[in-house]
Amino acid sequence: MITPRPSQWDVVRACDEHVLVEAGAGTGKTATVVARILYLLGVEVCDAVRPDPVTLGDIVAITFTRQAAADLKRDLRAALRERGRRAEARQVDLARIGTIHGFCSDLVREHALRAGRPPVGDVLEEGEALAWAEGCVRDELLLALETPGALPGLPALLAQWETRKVEPWVLRLMRAPVLLAAAAGGDHVPEENALLELARRAGARLERRLAAEGKIDFDRMIAWTRDLLRAEPGVRARLQRRIHTLIIDEFQDTDPLQQEIAYLLADPLSRRADTPRLMLVGDPKQSIYRFRGADVTVWSRVLHDFQATSCGRLLPLQDNFRSVPSILSFVEATAARWLDTPVDGAALRDYEVRFAAVAPTRPEPEAPAVEFLLVPPYPETGKARRADDRRALEAAGIAARLLEAHAGGAGVPWKDMALLLRTWGALDVYRSALEAAGIPVYALRDDDFLETREVLDLVLALEVIRDPRDDRAFIGFLRSPFVGLRDDTLLAIACGTKQPYARNIAADAVPEAERVAFALALLGELTQLRDRVPASALLGELLFRTGYLGHLAQLGERGAQAALNVRRFLQLLDGQEDMSIGEVLRASAERRERGDRVPQARLYGEQDDVVLITSVHMAKGLDWRVVVYGDLARGENPDHDRLLVGRTRIRLGEPDTDGKEQPPRWQELRAQLALEDEAEEKRVAYVAMTRAKDLLILAGIPQGGAARGTAAGLLALFPDLEKAADGSRIPFFGRAADQRTATVRVSAPDALEAAAGAVPGQSVPLPIP
């Protein structure tokens, strides 16, 4: 039974108002949305029933991902069944609950003809859409080159930059329609204007091509919806009559186009009573997707509109159901100060977010719920360790602490622990340390499985089966786990064999003669079969004869993931049985060139008892009893791209000039973007720390100076960490000025060995109430 808290009830009953719901981490956002929908449907909530209920068909809920939509439907269906509303529960699957792309796709398909567009058919996959866009950029660039004087600034641009550099820049600008509109008539030099105009022309060409083919891509889907609502008052009015409430989840991660769609439908500034009521839900402190086009200033702009015109209200959810009080106090002592401190030292800008405190609802544990994991300096010099040494020692300390938390089988299950990293650069260091300690671990990444080592091995094998005379593929095949020759053997083959190697090699005259002879014989057999059996069958025989899967089985979790990727690749080939090996290889190459992203198969589910290593971005929306936020001393790598892209302007630097020597106009935008990066890094830290329910471990803080990143921020707030000893306590104060303490752990070189021999019952207890 859903029983909203007071702040949730304020949101639920505000059905006739436009509301901006600030749902901080752990405040029950999904439960509040479900309760609001139930109340709209006339279901009793908090002993109250809405007098004029609506139907599910009158509600539109836009979520950030398909998974979020599925979760919302599941929770809503369960709540309706619990209340005896089984007929409506059966209708949930047909409800308009989905992503922004799904919502826009339906509108464009329904109203394409009215907008003067041909009927929309297939939606291009991301990689295919990228290939179409690249083709349009290339065509427009060639057309401009063939027409001298047609594009001022282009000769000067190409005099400084090669086309292979210019084309990706144009593509990037082409996919930023808001920028292209805002940059019109701006203070740009001729070369920059040439880039912007090429992007506009390429976009127009792509529009024409899509219309001619009856297709649409994800970018156009949103832009066409905005254009439709702008140009067709009749369509807009019809939708306004059909929608009572428009709910947009994760509103902090939207962009200006999506905000404009919401405003065109709801028209909040007009204060009309006959338009959809907006329920915009999110947490601006969790806006961390700038690299995907999310713009936190959209939230700031809507908040300003609501407050300045009184057309809507900001309603915060004020109760946290996730974390114990000490963790919330620590967030107030750290992230709150960072967020409330302007990055430019003057005043908070529209890309910065003020901290909003929440009230804990869980009891306070007896033991400290926050720990610092420090990395001591080199004992000989007292100076901070080098990055590789620091991470190795930090990883050992993390493994030791997780072993303690799990000790005796009566502690925290592995599945209730996670290690969060800002980037993937040092993943193997942390994963290897945990695996060496006997901890089951799984790295949840969003990598494309087509770029994994095992799939590249299979592609390489197909290349050499197709043409054994391809010396690059042949040497790669010999070096791969299919054969496993040593590098000195490969060098001997390359130096002592006439090309092509596969035809001229004398197996008995080189090192590892038996392996070489085996490889040649196997290749001969597979080559004989290449035009008779499908590619999947060839690879199946290769895997069987070489024991490749047995090799993967020796690699633990990484090998199991690799084997799953091999199986997925073979399944992909099963759908291409009529294609020759050459056609299969060409299709695979095209997918990689287009940037098609096929996610790796997930080896473990949420209920499998493994420690998850993942990024802060992928952890958003998740939580665990124990969270380690690691590699905190990693700093941000500078962006060396000479094209800077802001919201309303671009700046093109000089090709052979160091960043510090670039013109002032370039330096100005670079400084602005650096401030926005700094503001987002504060929000990343907030997201990471608020994933923890019972224990938050901040790992990798170096002693001995030279701290960067989040570690530097923590040392500035807690200078005693620089000399703190293992087992000491560091006090901190939340907004309520209630003193709490965090435990210090120093990752000694023998930490892992000591933890591996820990006796159950002697481990440090977790602060579980």
mmCIF file of N, CA, C and O in Angstrom, residues 85-121:
data_model
loop_
_atom_site.group_PDB
_atom_site.id
_atom_site.type_symbol
_atom_site.label_atom_id
_atom_site.label_comp_id
_atom_site.label_asym_id
_atom_site.label_seq_id
_atom_site.Cartn_x
_atom_site.Cartn_y
_atom_site.Cartn_z
ATOM 1 N N ARG A 85 -7.716 -2.700 -8.839
ATOM 2 C CA ARG A 85 -8.044 -2.101 -10.133
ATOM 3 C C ARG A 85 -7.423 -2.947 -11.253
ATOM 4 O O ARG A 85 -6.550 -2.511 -11.994
ATOM 5 N N ARG A 86 -7.890 -4.172 -11.380
ATOM 6 C CA ARG A 86 -7.267 -5.131 -12.297
ATOM 7 C C ARG A 86 -7.483 -4.755 -13.767
ATOM 8 O O ARG A 86 -6.614 -4.996 -14.610
ATOM 9 N N ALA A 87 -8.631 -4.188 -14.098
ATOM 10 C CA ALA A 87 -8.875 -3.806 -15.490
ATOM 11 C C ALA A 87 -7.854 -2.756 -15.935
ATOM 12 O O ALA A 87 -7.296 -2.840 -17.037
ATOM 13 N N GLU A 88 -7.602 -1.760 -15.077
ATOM 14 C CA GLU A 88 -6.610 -0.738 -15.422
ATOM 15 C C GLU A 88 -5.196 -1.308 -15.398
ATOM 16 O O GLU A 88 -4.344 -0.887 -16.190
ATOM 17 N N ALA A 89 -4.949 -2.269 -14.504
ATOM 18 C CA ALA A 89 -3.625 -2.895 -14.467
ATOM 19 C C ALA A 89 -3.309 -3.573 -15.797
ATOM 20 O O ALA A 89 -2.169 -3.553 -16.272
ATOM 21 N N ARG A 90 -4.346 -4.172 -16.409
ATOM 22 C CA ARG A 90 -4.126 -4.830 -17.703
ATOM 23 C C ARG A 90 -3.881 -3.825 -18.824
ATOM 24 O O ARG A 90 -3.330 -4.181 -19.874
ATOM 25 N N GLN A 91 -4.269 -2.586 -18.624
ATOM 26 C CA GLN A 91 -4.093 -1.562 -19.648
ATOM 27 C C GLN A 91 -2.729 -0.872 -19.566
ATOM 28 O O GLN A 91 -2.386 -0.081 -20.455
ATOM 29 N N VAL A 92 -1.960 -1.157 -18.534
ATOM 30 C CA VAL A 92 -0.703 -0.431 -18.315
ATOM 31 C C VAL A 92 0.262 -0.608 -19.482
ATOM 32 O O VAL A 92 0.958 0.333 -19.886
ATOM 33 N N ASP A 93 0.299 -1.828 -20.045
ATOM 34 C CA ASP A 93 1.234 -2.057 -21.148
ATOM 35 C C ASP A 93 0.915 -1.196 -22.363
ATOM 36 O O ASP A 93 1.783 -0.958 -23.213
ATOM 37 N N LEU A 94 -0.335 -0.736 -22.476
ATOM 38 C CA LEU A 94 -0.735 0.110 -23.600
ATOM 39 C C LEU A 94 -0.624 1.594 -23.267
ATOM 40 O O LEU A 94 -0.869 2.441 -24.139
ATOM 41 N N ALA A 95 -0.280 1.911 -22.030
ATOM 42 C CA ALA A 95 -0.202 3.313 -21.611
ATOM 43 C C ALA A 95 0.946 4.021 -22.314
ATOM 44 O O ALA A 95 1.919 3.408 -22.746
ATOM 45 N N ARG A 96 0.815 5.338 -22.416
ATOM 46 C CA ARG A 96 1.857 6.131 -23.063
ATOM 47 C C ARG A 96 2.965 6.438 -22.049
ATOM 48 O O ARG A 96 3.139 7.568 -21.590
ATOM 49 N N ILE A 97 3.679 5.395 -21.692
ATOM 50 C CA ILE A 97 4.823 5.491 -20.781
ATOM 51 C C ILE A 97 6.033 4.971 -21.529
ATOM 52 O O ILE A 97 6.090 3.795 -21.891
ATOM 53 N N GLY A 98 6.983 5.837 -21.825
ATOM 54 C CA GLY A 98 8.142 5.427 -22.612
ATOM 55 C C GLY A 98 9.141 6.553 -22.727
ATOM 56 O O GLY A 98 9.067 7.561 -22.024
ATOM 57 N N THR A 99 10.089 6.405 -23.649
ATOM 58 C CA THR A 99 11.145 7.394 -23.825
ATOM 59 C C THR A 99 10.650 8.566 -24.669
ATOM 60 O O THR A 99 9.612 8.490 -25.334
ATOM 61 N N ILE A 100 11.423 9.638 -24.686
ATOM 62 C CA ILE A 100 11.083 10.801 -25.491
ATOM 63 C C ILE A 100 11.063 10.424 -26.965
ATOM 64 O O ILE A 100 10.233 10.916 -27.741
ATOM 65 N N HIS A 101 11.953 9.508 -27.369
ATOM 66 C CA HIS A 101 11.982 9.110 -28.770
ATOM 67 C C HIS A 101 10.724 8.319 -29.144
ATOM 68 O O HIS A 101 10.190 8.473 -30.247
ATOM 69 N N GLY A 102 10.247 7.478 -28.239
ATOM 70 C CA GLY A 102 9.015 6.752 -28.506
ATOM 71 C C GLY A 102 7.827 7.687 -28.622
ATOM 72 O O GLY A 102 6.973 7.534 -29.516
ATOM 73 N N PHE A 103 7.746 8.668 -27.731
ATOM 74 C CA PHE A 103 6.659 9.638 -27.762
ATOM 75 C C PHE A 103 6.689 10.438 -29.061
ATOM 76 O O PHE A 103 5.668 10.594 -29.747
ATOM 77 N N CYS A 104 7.866 10.943 -29.435
ATOM 78 C CA CYS A 104 7.990 11.747 -30.647
ATOM 79 C C CYS A 104 7.748 10.912 -31.893
ATOM 80 O O CYS A 104 7.156 11.391 -32.871
ATOM 81 N N SER A 105 8.189 9.663 -31.886
ATOM 82 C CA SER A 105 7.981 8.786 -33.037
ATOM 83 C C SER A 105 6.497 8.616 -33.316
ATOM 84 O O SER A 105 6.049 8.678 -34.475
ATOM 85 N N ASP A 106 5.713 8.404 -32.276
ATOM 86 C CA ASP A 106 4.266 8.241 -32.452
ATOM 87 C C ASP A 106 3.637 9.509 -33.035
ATOM 88 O O ASP A 106 2.787 9.443 -33.937
ATOM 89 N N LEU A 107 4.052 10.680 -32.540
ATOM 90 C CA LEU A 107 3.478 11.938 -33.031
ATOM 91 C C LEU A 107 3.847 12.183 -34.487
ATOM 92 O O LEU A 107 3.006 12.594 -35.298
ATOM 93 N N VAL A 108 5.108 11.946 -34.819
ATOM 94 C CA VAL A 108 5.555 12.198 -36.193
ATOM 95 C C VAL A 108 4.854 11.260 -37.168
ATOM 96 O O VAL A 108 4.417 11.668 -38.255
ATOM 97 N N ARG A 109 4.714 9.995 -36.794
ATOM 98 C CA ARG A 109 4.045 9.040 -37.683
ATOM 99 C C ARG A 109 2.569 9.404 -37.875
ATOM 100 O O ARG A 109 2.016 9.274 -38.959
ATOM 101 N N GLU A 110 1.934 9.862 -36.796
ATOM 102 C CA GLU A 110 0.510 10.177 -36.866
ATOM 103 C C GLU A 110 0.241 11.433 -37.673
ATOM 104 O O GLU A 110 -0.781 11.541 -38.368
ATOM 105 N N HIS A 111 1.174 12.400 -37.615
ATOM 106 C CA HIS A 111 0.880 13.708 -38.189
ATOM 107 C C HIS A 111 1.850 14.109 -39.304
ATOM 108 O O HIS A 111 1.904 15.292 -39.669
ATOM 109 N N ALA A 112 2.610 13.151 -39.857
ATOM 110 C CA ALA A 112 3.614 13.505 -40.865
ATOM 111 C C ALA A 112 2.998 14.201 -42.066
ATOM 112 O O ALA A 112 3.497 15.225 -42.547
ATOM 113 N N LEU A 113 1.910 13.677 -42.590
ATOM 114 C CA LEU A 113 1.306 14.249 -43.787
ATOM 115 C C LEU A 113 0.811 15.671 -43.549
ATOM 116 O O LEU A 113 0.940 16.550 -44.397
ATOM 117 N N ARG A 114 0.249 15.904 -42.367
ATOM 118 C CA ARG A 114 -0.227 17.248 -42.041
ATOM 119 C C ARG A 114 0.943 18.233 -42.015
ATOM 120 O O ARG A 114 0.780 19.411 -42.353
ATOM 121 N N ALA A 115 2.119 17.747 -41.631
ATOM 122 C CA ALA A 115 3.297 18.616 -41.569
ATOM 123 C C ALA A 115 3.994 18.738 -42.919
ATOM 124 O O ALA A 115 5.054 19.355 -43.016
ATOM 125 N N GLY A 116 3.414 18.132 -43.947
ATOM 126 C CA GLY A 116 4.010 18.221 -45.272
ATOM 127 C C GLY A 116 5.155 17.269 -45.492
ATOM 128 O O GLY A 116 5.955 17.448 -46.419
ATOM 129 N N ARG A 117 5.242 16.237 -44.680
ATOM 130 C CA ARG A 117 6.297 15.240 -44.832
ATOM 131 C C ARG A 117 5.670 13.930 -45.295
ATOM 132 O O ARG A 117 4.533 13.613 -44.948
ATOM 133 N N PRO A 118 6.435 13.133 -46.036
ATOM 134 C CA PRO A 118 5.925 11.819 -46.424
ATOM 135 C C PRO A 118 5.802 10.923 -45.206
ATOM 136 O O PRO A 118 6.424 11.190 -44.158
ATOM 137 N N PRO A 119 5.003 9.865 -45.295
ATOM 138 C CA PRO A 119 4.866 8.950 -44.151
ATOM 139 C C PRO A 119 6.225 8.424 -43.700
ATOM 140 O O PRO A 119 7.085 8.108 -44.517
ATOM 141 N N VAL A 120 6.405 8.348 -42.407
ATOM 142 C CA VAL A 120 7.670 7.888 -41.839
ATOM 143 C C VAL A 120 7.647 6.378 -41.699
ATOM 144 O O VAL A 120 6.699 5.808 -41.144
ATOM 145 N N GLY A 121 8.689 5.739 -42.194
ATOM 146 C CA GLY A 121 8.788 4.291 -42.078
ATOM 147 C C GLY A 121 9.756 3.892 -40.986
ATOM 148 O O GLY A 121 9.526 4.138 -39.804
#
